[in-house]
Each structure stands twice: as C-alpha cells, then as structure tokens.
Coordinates of N, CA and C and ligand atoms in Angstrom, one line a residue:
X1 N 0.8 -1.2 0.0 CA 0.0 0.0 0.0 C 0.9 1.3 0.0
X2 N 0.5 2.2 -0.8 CA 1.2 3.4 -1.0 C 0.5 4.7 -0.5
X3 N 1.1 5.5 0.2 CA 0.4 6.8 0.6 C 1.0 7.9 -0.3
X4 N 0.1 8.7 -1.0 CA 0.5 9.7 -1.9 C 0.6 11.1 -1.3
X5 N 0.3 11.2 0.0 CA 0.2 12.6 0.5 C 0.5 12.6 2.0
X6 N 1.7 13.1 2.4 CA 2.0 13.2 3.8 C 3.1 14.2 4.1
X7 N 3.2 14.6 5.3 CA 4.2 15.7 5.7 C 5.0 15.1 6.8
X8 N 5.9 14.2 6.5 CA 6.6 13.4 7.6 C 8.1 13.8 7.6
X9 N 8.5 14.7 6.7 CA 9.9 15.0 6.7 C 10.2 16.1 7.9
X10 N 11.2 15.8 8.6 CA 11.4 16.6 9.9 C 11.7 18.1 9.6
X11 N 10.8 18.9 10.2 CA 11.2 20.4 10.1 C 11.0 21.1 8.8
X12 N 10.4 20.4 7.8 CA 10.3 21.1 6.5 C 9.1 22.0 6.4
X13 N 8.0 21.6 7.1 CA 6.8 22.4 7.1 C 6.1 22.2 8.4
X14 N 4.7 22.3 8.4 CA 3.9 22.2 9.6 C 3.7 20.7 10.0
X15 N 4.4 19.8 9.4 CA 4.3 18.4 9.6 C 5.2 18.0 10.8
X16 N 5.9 16.8 10.7 CA 6.8 16.4 11.7 C 7.7 17.4 12.2
X17 N 7.9 17.6 13.5 CA 8.7 18.7 14.0 C 10.2 18.3 14.0
X18 N 10.4 17.0 14.3 CA 11.8 16.5 14.4 C 12.0 15.1 13.9
X19 N 13.2 14.6 14.0 CA 13.5 13.3 13.5 C 12.7 12.2 14.3
X20 N 12.6 12.5 15.5 CA 11.9 11.5 16.4 C 10.4 11.3 16.0
X21 N 9.8 12.5 15.8 CA 8.4 12.4 15.3 C 8.3 11.8 13.9
X22 N 9.2 12.1 13.0 CA 9.2 11.5 11.7 C 9.3 9.9 11.8
X23 N 10.2 9.5 12.7 CA 10.4 8.0 12.8 C 9.1 7.4 13.4
X24 N 8.4 8.1 14.3 CA 7.2 7.6 14.9 C 6.1 7.5 13.8
X25 N 6.0 8.5 12.9 CA 5.0 8.4 11.9 C 5.3 7.4 10.8
X26 N 6.7 7.1 10.6 CA 7.0 6.1 9.7 C 6.7 4.7 10.3
X27 N 6.8 4.6 11.6 CA 6.4 3.3 12.2 C 4.9 3.2 12.1
X28 N 4.2 4.2 12.2 CA 2.7 4.2 12.1 C 2.3 3.7 10.8
X29 N 3.0 4.2 9.7 CA 2.7 3.7 8.3 C 3.0 2.2 8.2
X30 N 4.0 1.7 8.7 CA 4.4 0.3 8.7 C 3.4 -0.5 9.4
X31 N 3.0 -0.1 10.6 CA 2.0 -0.8 11.4 C 0.7 -1.0 10.7
X32 N 0.3 0.0 9.8 CA -0.9 -0.1 9.0 C -0.8 -0.7 7.7
X33 N 0.3 -1.3 7.4 CA 0.5 -2.0 6.2 C 1.0 -1.2 5.0
X34 N 1.5 0.0 5.2 CA 2.0 0.8 4.0 C 3.5 0.3 3.9
X35 N 3.9 0.2 2.5 CA 5.2 -0.1 2.2 C 6.0 1.0 1.6
X36 N 5.2 2.0 1.0 CA 5.9 3.2 0.4 C 5.1 4.4 0.7
X37 N 5.7 5.5 0.8 CA 5.0 6.8 0.9 C 5.7 7.9 0.1
X38 N 4.9 8.7 -0.5 CA 5.4 9.9 -1.2 C 5.4 11.0 -0.2
X39 N 6.6 11.6 0.0 CA 6.7 12.7 1.0 C 6.4 14.0 0.3
X40 N 5.2 14.6 0.5 CA 4.7 15.8 -0.2 C 4.7 17.0 0.7
X41 N 6.0 17.4 1.0 CA 6.1 18.6 1.9 C 5.4 19.8 1.2
X42 N 5.0 20.7 2.0 CA 4.3 21.9 1.4 C 5.3 22.7 0.6
X43 N 4.8 23.2 -0.5 CA 5.5 24.4 -1.2 C 4.5 25.5 -1.2
X44 N 4.6 26.4 -0.2 CA 3.7 27.5 0.0 C 4.6 28.7 0.2
X45 N 3.9 29.8 0.5 CA 4.6 31.1 0.8 C 5.4 30.9 2.1
X46 N 4.7 30.2 3.0 CA 5.4 30.1 4.4 C 6.5 29.0 4.3
X47 N 6.3 28.0 3.5 CA 7.2 26.9 3.4 C 7.6 26.7 2.0
X48 N 8.5 27.5 1.5 CA 8.9 27.5 0.0 C 9.9 26.3 -0.3
X49 N 9.6 25.1 0.1 CA 10.4 24.0 -0.2 C 10.6 23.8 -1.7
X50 N 11.8 23.2 -2.1 CA 12.1 23.0 -3.5 C 12.4 21.5 -3.7
X51 N 12.6 21.1 -4.9 CA 12.9 19.7 -5.2 C 14.2 19.3 -4.4
X52 N 15.2 20.2 -4.3 CA 16.5 19.9 -3.7 C 16.2 19.7 -2.2
X53 N 15.4 20.6 -1.6 CA 15.2 20.4 -0.1 C 14.5 19.1 0.3
X54 N 13.5 18.7 -0.5 CA 12.9 17.4 -0.2 C 13.8 16.2 -0.6
X55 N 14.5 16.3 -1.6 CA 15.3 15.2 -2.0 C 16.4 14.9 -0.9
X56 N 16.9 16.0 -0.5 CA 17.9 15.9 0.6 C 17.3 15.3 1.9
X57 N 16.2 15.9 2.3 CA 15.5 15.4 3.5 C 15.1 13.9 3.4
X58 N 14.6 13.5 2.2 CA 14.2 12.1 2.0 C 15.4 11.2 2.1
X59 N 16.5 11.6 1.5 CA 17.7 10.8 1.5 C 18.2 10.5 3.0
X60 N 18.2 11.6 3.8 CA 18.6 11.5 5.2 C 17.6 10.6 6.0
X61 N 16.3 10.8 5.8 CA 15.3 10.0 6.6 C 15.4 8.6 6.1
X62 N 15.5 8.3 4.8 CA 15.6 7.0 4.4 C 16.8 6.2 4.9
X63 N 17.9 6.9 5.0 CA 19.1 6.4 5.6 C 18.8 5.9 7.1
X64 N 18.2 6.7 7.7 CA 17.8 6.4 9.2 C 16.8 5.2 9.3
X65 N 15.8 5.2 8.4 CA 14.9 4.1 8.4 C 15.7 2.8 8.1
X66 N 16.6 2.8 7.1 CA 17.4 1.6 6.7 C 18.2 1.2 7.9
X67 N 18.8 2.1 8.5 CA 19.7 1.8 9.7 C 18.9 1.1 10.8
X68 N 17.6 1.6 11.0 CA 16.8 1.1 12.1 C 16.0 -0.1 11.7
X69 N 16.1 -0.5 10.4 CA 15.4 -1.7 9.9 C 13.8 -1.4 9.8
X70 N 13.4 -0.2 9.6 CA 12.0 0.2 9.4 C 11.7 0.0 7.9
X71 N 10.9 -0.9 7.6 CA 10.7 -1.3 6.1 C 9.7 -0.3 5.4
X72 N 10.2 0.9 5.1 CA 9.3 1.8 4.4 C 10.1 2.5 3.4
X73 N 9.6 2.6 2.2 CA 10.4 3.2 1.0 C 9.8 4.6 0.8
X74 N 10.7 5.6 0.8 CA 10.3 7.0 0.8 C 10.5 7.5 -0.7
X75 N 9.6 8.3 -1.1 CA 9.8 9.1 -2.4 C 9.6 10.5 -2.3
X76 N 10.5 11.4 -2.8 CA 10.5 12.8 -2.7 C 9.5 13.4 -3.7
X77 N 8.7 14.3 -3.1 CA 7.8 15.1 -3.9 C 7.3 16.3 -3.2
X78 N 6.4 17.0 -3.7 CA 5.9 18.2 -3.0 C 4.4 18.4 -3.2
X79 N 3.8 19.1 -2.3 CA 2.4 19.5 -2.5 C 2.4 20.9 -3.0
X80 N 2.2 21.0 -4.3 CA 2.4 22.4 -4.9 C 1.1 23.2 -4.8
X81 N 1.3 24.3 -4.1 CA 0.1 25.2 -4.0 C 0.1 26.2 -5.2
X82 N -1.1 26.3 -5.7 CA -1.2 27.1 -6.9 C -1.4 28.6 -6.6
X83 N -0.4 29.2 -6.2 CA -0.3 30.7 -5.9 C 0.8 31.3 -6.6
X84 N 0.8 32.5 -6.9 CA 1.9 33.2 -7.8 C 3.2 33.1 -7.1
X85 N 3.3 33.1 -5.7 CA 4.5 33.1 -5.1 C 5.3 31.7 -5.2
X86 N 4.6 30.7 -5.5 CA 5.2 29.3 -5.5 C 5.0 28.5 -6.8
X87 N 4.3 29.1 -7.7 CA 3.9 28.4 -9.0 C 3.9 29.4 -10.2
X88 N 4.4 28.9 -11.3 CA 4.9 27.6 -11.7 C 6.3 27.2 -11.2
X89 N 6.6 26.0 -11.4 CA 7.9 25.4 -10.9 C 8.7 24.8 -12.1
X90 N 10.0 25.1 -12.1 CA 10.8 24.6 -13.3 C 10.9 23.0 -13.3
X91 N 11.3 22.5 -12.1 CA 11.5 21.0 -12.0 C 10.5 20.4 -11.1
X92 N 9.5 19.7 -11.7 CA 8.5 19.1 -10.9 C 8.9 17.7 -10.4
X93 N 8.6 17.4 -9.2 CA 9.0 16.0 -8.6 C 7.7 15.2 -8.7
X94 N 7.8 14.2 -9.7 CA 6.6 13.3 -9.9 C 6.6 12.1 -9.1
X95 N 5.5 11.4 -9.0 CA 5.4 10.1 -8.4 C 4.6 9.2 -9.4
X96 N 4.7 7.9 -9.3 CA 4.1 7.0 -10.3 C 4.2 7.6 -11.7
X97 N 5.5 7.8 -12.1 CA 5.8 8.3 -13.4 C 5.6 9.8 -13.6
X98 N 4.3 10.1 -13.5 CA 3.9 11.5 -14.0 C 2.9 12.3 -13.1
X99 N 2.6 11.7 -11.9 CA 1.7 12.3 -11.1 C 2.3 13.4 -10.2
X100 N 1.5 14.5 -10.1 CA 2.0 15.5 -9.1 C 0.7 16.0 -8.3
X101 N 1.0 16.3 -7.0 CA -0.1 16.7 -6.1 C -0.1 18.3 -6.1
X102 N -1.3 18.8 -6.5 CA -1.5 20.2 -6.4 C -2.6 20.6 -5.4
X103 N -2.4 21.7 -4.7 CA -3.5 22.1 -3.8 C -3.8 23.5 -4.0
X104 N -5.0 23.9 -3.6 CA -5.5 25.3 -3.8 C -5.6 25.9 -2.4
X105 N -5.6 27.2 -2.2 CA -5.6 27.8 -0.9 C -6.9 27.2 -0.2
X106 N -6.7 26.9 1.1 CA -7.8 26.3 1.9 C -8.9 27.3 2.1
X107 N -8.5 28.5 2.5 CA -9.6 29.5 3.0 C -9.8 30.6 2.0
X108 N -8.7 31.1 1.4 CA -8.8 32.3 0.6 C -8.4 32.2 -0.9
X109 N -9.5 31.9 -1.7 CA -9.2 31.6 -3.1 C -8.5 32.9 -3.8
X110 N -8.7 34.0 -3.2 CA -8.1 35.2 -3.8 C -6.6 35.1 -3.8
X111 N -6.1 34.3 -3.0 CA -4.6 34.1 -3.0 C -4.0 33.6 -4.3
X112 N -4.9 32.9 -5.1 CA -4.5 32.4 -6.3 C -4.2 33.6 -7.3
X113 N -4.6 34.8 -7.0 CA -4.3 35.9 -8.0 C -5.0 35.5 -9.3
X114 N -4.2 35.6 -10.3 CA -4.7 35.3 -11.7 C -4.7 33.9 -12.1
X115 N -4.3 33.0 -11.2 CA -4.2 31.6 -11.5 C -5.6 31.0 -11.6
X116 N -5.9 30.3 -12.7 CA -7.2 29.6 -12.8 C -6.9 28.1 -12.8
X117 N -7.4 27.4 -11.8 CA -7.0 26.0 -11.6 C -7.2 25.1 -12.8
X118 N -8.4 25.3 -13.5 CA -8.6 24.4 -14.6 C -7.6 24.6 -15.8
X119 N -7.2 25.9 -15.9 CA -6.1 26.2 -17.0 C -4.8 25.5 -16.6
X120 N -4.4 25.6 -15.3 CA -3.2 24.9 -14.9 C -3.3 23.4 -15.0
X121 N -4.5 22.8 -14.8 CA -4.7 21.4 -14.9 C -4.5 21.0 -16.4
X122 N -5.1 21.7 -17.3 CA -5.0 21.4 -18.7 C -3.5 21.6 -19.2
X123 N -2.9 22.6 -18.7 CA -1.5 22.9 -19.1 C -0.6 21.7 -18.6
X124 N -0.8 21.2 -17.4 CA 0.0 20.1 -16.9 C -0.2 18.9 -17.7
X125 N -1.4 18.6 -18.1 CA -1.8 17.4 -18.9 C -1.1 17.5 -20.3
X126 N -1.1 18.7 -20.8 CA -0.5 18.9 -22.1 C 1.0 18.7 -22.1
X127 N 1.6 18.9 -20.9 CA 3.0 18.7 -20.7 C 3.3 17.3 -20.3
X128 N 2.3 16.5 -20.2 CA 2.6 15.0 -19.8 C 2.5 14.7 -18.4
X129 N 2.0 15.7 -17.5 CA 1.9 15.4 -16.1 C 0.4 15.0 -15.9
X130 N 0.2 14.3 -14.8 CA -1.2 14.0 -14.3 C -1.4 14.8 -13.0
X131 N -2.1 15.8 -13.0 CA -2.4 16.6 -11.8 C -3.3 15.8 -10.9
X132 N -3.0 15.7 -9.6 CA -3.9 15.1 -8.6 C -4.2 16.3 -7.7
X133 N -5.5 16.6 -7.5 CA -5.9 17.7 -6.7 C -6.1 17.3 -5.3
X134 N -5.3 17.8 -4.4 CA -5.4 17.5 -3.0 C -6.7 17.9 -2.3
X135 N -7.2 17.0 -1.5 CA -8.4 17.3 -0.6 C -9.4 18.4 -1.1
X136 N -10.0 18.2 -2.3 CA -11.0 19.2 -2.7 C -12.1 19.4 -1.8
X137 N -12.4 18.4 -0.9 CA -13.5 18.6 0.1 C -13.2 19.6 1.1
X138 N -11.9 20.1 1.2 CA -11.6 21.1 2.2 C -11.7 22.5 1.7
X139 N -11.9 22.7 0.4 CA -12.1 24.0 -0.1 C -13.5 24.4 0.0
X140 N -13.8 24.9 1.2 CA -15.3 25.2 1.4 C -15.8 26.4 0.6
X141 N -14.9 27.1 0.0 CA -15.3 28.3 -0.9 C -15.7 27.8 -2.2
X142 N -15.5 26.5 -2.6 CA -15.7 26.1 -4.0 C -17.2 25.7 -4.2
X143 N -17.7 25.7 -5.4 CA -19.0 25.4 -5.8 C -19.1 24.1 -6.4
X144 N -20.2 23.4 -6.6 CA -20.3 22.2 -7.4 C -19.8 22.4 -8.8
X145 N -20.0 23.7 -9.3 CA -19.5 23.9 -10.7 C -18.0 23.9 -10.7
X146 N -17.4 24.5 -9.7 CA -15.9 24.5 -9.6 C -15.4 23.0 -9.7
X147 N -16.0 22.2 -8.8 CA -15.6 20.8 -8.8 C -15.7 20.1 -10.2
X148 N -16.8 20.5 -10.8 CA -17.1 19.9 -12.2 C -16.0 20.3 -13.1
X149 N -15.7 21.6 -13.1 CA -14.7 22.2 -14.1 C -13.3 21.5 -13.8
X150 N -12.9 21.3 -12.6 CA -11.6 20.8 -12.3 C -11.6 19.3 -12.7
X151 N -12.7 18.6 -12.5 CA -12.8 17.2 -12.9 C -12.8 17.1 -14.4
X152 N -13.6 17.9 -15.1 CA -13.7 17.9 -16.5 C -12.3 18.2 -17.2
X153 N -11.5 19.2 -16.5 CA -10.3 19.6 -17.1 C -9.2 18.4 -17.0
X154 N -9.5 17.4 -16.1 CA -8.6 16.2 -16.1 C -7.9 16.0 -14.8
X155 N -8.2 16.7 -13.8 CA -7.6 16.5 -12.5 C -8.2 15.2 -11.9
X156 N -7.3 14.4 -11.2 CA -7.8 13.3 -10.4 C -7.9 13.8 -9.0
X157 N -9.0 13.6 -8.3 CA -9.2 14.1 -6.9 C -8.6 13.2 -5.9
X158 N -8.0 13.8 -4.8 CA -7.5 12.9 -3.8 C -8.2 13.3 -2.5
X159 N -8.8 12.3 -1.9 CA -9.6 12.5 -0.7 C -8.6 12.2 0.5
X160 N -8.8 13.0 1.6 CA -8.0 12.7 2.8 C -8.7 11.7 3.6
X161 N -7.9 10.8 4.1 CA -8.3 9.8 5.1 C -8.8 10.7 6.4
X162 N -10.0 10.4 6.8 CA -10.5 11.3 7.9 C -11.6 12.2 7.5
X163 N -11.6 12.6 6.2 CA -12.6 13.6 5.7 C -14.0 13.1 5.9
X164 N -14.2 11.8 5.5 CA -15.6 11.3 5.6 C -15.9 10.9 7.0
X165 N -14.9 10.9 8.0 CA -15.2 10.6 9.4 C -15.3 12.0 10.2
X166 N -15.3 13.1 9.5 CA -15.4 14.3 10.2 C -14.2 15.0 10.8
X167 N -13.0 14.5 10.5 CA -11.7 15.0 11.0 C -11.5 16.5 10.7
X168 N -12.1 16.9 9.6 CA -12.0 18.3 9.2 C -13.3 19.1 9.3
X169 N -14.2 18.5 10.1 CA -15.5 19.2 10.3 C -16.6 18.6 9.4
X170 N -17.8 19.0 9.8 CA -19.0 18.5 9.1 C -19.1 19.0 7.6
X171 N -18.9 20.3 7.4 CA -19.0 20.8 5.9 C -18.0 20.0 5.0
X172 N -16.8 19.7 5.5 CA -15.9 19.0 4.6 C -16.3 17.5 4.4
X173 N -16.9 17.0 5.5 CA -17.4 15.7 5.4 C -18.5 15.6 4.4
X174 N -19.4 16.5 4.4 CA -20.5 16.5 3.4 C -20.0 16.6 2.0
X175 N -19.0 17.4 1.8 CA -18.4 17.6 0.5 C -17.7 16.3 0.0
X176 N -17.1 15.7 1.0 CA -16.3 14.4 0.6 C -17.3 13.4 0.2
X177 N -18.5 13.3 0.9 CA -19.5 12.3 0.5 C -20.1 12.6 -0.8
X178 N -20.3 13.9 -1.1 CA -20.8 14.3 -2.4 C -19.8 13.9 -3.5
X179 N -18.6 14.2 -3.3 CA -17.6 13.8 -4.3 C -17.4 12.3 -4.4
X180 N -17.5 11.6 -3.3 CA -17.6 10.1 -3.5 C -18.7 9.7 -4.4
X181 N -19.9 10.3 -4.1 CA -21.1 9.9 -4.9 C -20.9 10.2 -6.4
X182 N -20.1 11.3 -6.7 CA -19.8 11.6 -8.0 C -18.8 10.7 -8.7
X183 N -18.0 10.0 -7.9 CA -17.0 9.1 -8.4 C -15.8 9.8 -8.9
X184 N -15.5 10.9 -8.3 CA -14.4 11.7 -8.8 C -13.0 11.5 -8.1
X185 N -13.1 10.8 -7.0 CA -11.8 10.5 -6.3 C -11.1 9.4 -6.9
X186 N -9.8 9.6 -7.1 CA -9.0 8.4 -7.6 C -7.9 8.0 -6.6
X187 N -7.7 8.8 -5.6 CA -6.7 8.5 -4.6 C -7.2 8.8 -3.2
X188 N -6.7 8.0 -2.3 CA -7.0 8.3 -0.9 C -5.6 8.6 -0.2
X189 N -5.5 9.7 0.4 CA -4.2 10.1 1.0 C -4.3 10.3 2.5
X190 N -3.3 10.1 3.3 CA -3.5 10.4 4.7 C -3.3 11.8 5.0
X191 N -2.5 12.6 4.3 CA -2.2 14.0 4.7 C -1.7 14.0 6.1
X192 N -1.0 13.0 6.5 CA -0.5 12.8 7.9 C 0.6 13.9 8.2
X193 N 0.3 14.6 9.3 CA 1.2 15.7 9.7 C 1.9 15.3 11.0
X194 N 1.3 14.7 11.9 CA 1.8 14.6 13.3 C 1.1 13.4 14.0
X195 N 1.5 13.3 15.3 CA 1.0 12.2 16.1 C -0.5 12.3 16.3
X196 N -1.0 13.6 16.4 CA -2.4 13.7 16.6 C -3.2 13.1 15.5
X197 N -2.8 13.4 14.3 CA -3.4 12.7 13.1 C -3.4 11.3 13.2
X198 N -2.2 10.7 13.6 CA -2.0 9.3 13.6 C -3.0 8.7 14.7
X199 N -3.1 9.3 15.8 CA -4.0 8.8 16.8 C -5.4 8.7 16.3
X200 N -5.9 9.8 15.6 CA -7.2 9.8 15.1 C -7.4 8.6 14.0
X201 N -6.4 8.5 13.1 CA -6.5 7.5 12.1 C -6.5 6.1 12.7
X202 N -5.9 6.0 13.8 CA -5.9 4.6 14.5 C -7.4 4.3 14.8
X203 N -8.3 5.2 15.0 CA -9.7 4.9 15.3 C -10.4 4.5 14.0
X204 N -9.9 4.8 12.9 CA -10.5 4.5 11.6 C -10.0 3.2 11.1
X205 N -8.6 3.1 11.1 CA -8.0 1.9 10.5 C -7.8 0.9 11.5
X206 N -8.7 -0.1 11.6 CA -8.6 -1.1 12.6 C -8.5 -2.4 11.9
Ligands
FE2_301 FE1 -1.0 18.2 2.7

C-alpha cells in the first residue's frame, strides 16, 4: 500500500517537528500495512520548499529508516500550492511516473491571484503530467460547478483519510461524501502531519 500525501519530513513544514516524530510516523505507516510513501512537503509562501530540499531530507530520513530496519520506502515530492509566489515550478517532482499533487488555498481563493485551476490542470496534462488535486473537500469556498470544471479539465481528486469521518468538520465531510457519490476521487491520502493525526486515524484503520 502506498500513501501519496503526507508531511513526515522533519522540520520542513507544519508536519513532523523533528526526526523522532518522523520516525514515529514512519512506524505508524508500517503498522498499518504501508510499504511506500510519497513525501509531499508543502510548497507554500510560508514553506517554500524545493525539489532539492525534499530530495535531501528524504535521503537522510531513508538512511535512518534503513539503519533502524524500518521497512518503508520514501519518495520525494511536493504538495504544490497554486499561488503566484510558488507556482509555476521549473523541475516538478513526480510520483508514479507523471503524477503531481497540487492544492488550492484552503480558505482564501483570492490568494491564487490570476491563476485559474482548470487552466493549470490542462497545461500540466499537455506537458505530460497527471495533476492530482489534494483534498478538494476542504475548499469550502468552492461550488459544485468548480468541482465539475476541475474534474472535466482532467484532475484526479485525492480524498483525505478522515474527511468522511469528520476530522476536518461537518462541511468538509458533506463535500467528501458528495464527491464520493460523483465518483471523482482516484486517490486516498493520509495527509499525515503529526501524532495527533495518527491517533485519530488509529480509530478509523482497525
Ligand atoms: Fe498536505
């Protein structure tokens, strides 16, 4: 089992704070049957990570996992936020050949400036990438028409583990169930950030 969305690299964003927490989260993955995870650190205004920063962090954490005999294979990537400060990017870090995870601002769509998600989705596809839209259920500002446009443009939606269980609140839960009913999700990701997430997910994954 592969996770395509998590924040377990130590100190790179609002995910794992230090190596100890990273290792705990890696053990959590192994305990729940995961064999590989794509490390998608934020690339935002606050956390302007690059291909180099995540590749370096993944190499170091992988070395530590191998040394401790924790059987988890890490892949470097990023969660690309579509805002002018961080997008576009010259060298994209893909997973499963050509997939990349993109996200929109959670609360304030005006932060996208002139960026139009469906245009970026089409552009990525033209260039041979497969955009995966992170947790659309969490964009409470978006309309059913927005979802339809992003889906029609060719984005595969990624639901967060916990969304349908209310981890992000009732409105996000309702949206997740709506998008499940539409059949537009292609990936389930943990978006695992810290031990609090892991404890909640323990109540779901039994
Ligand atoms: Fe994320």
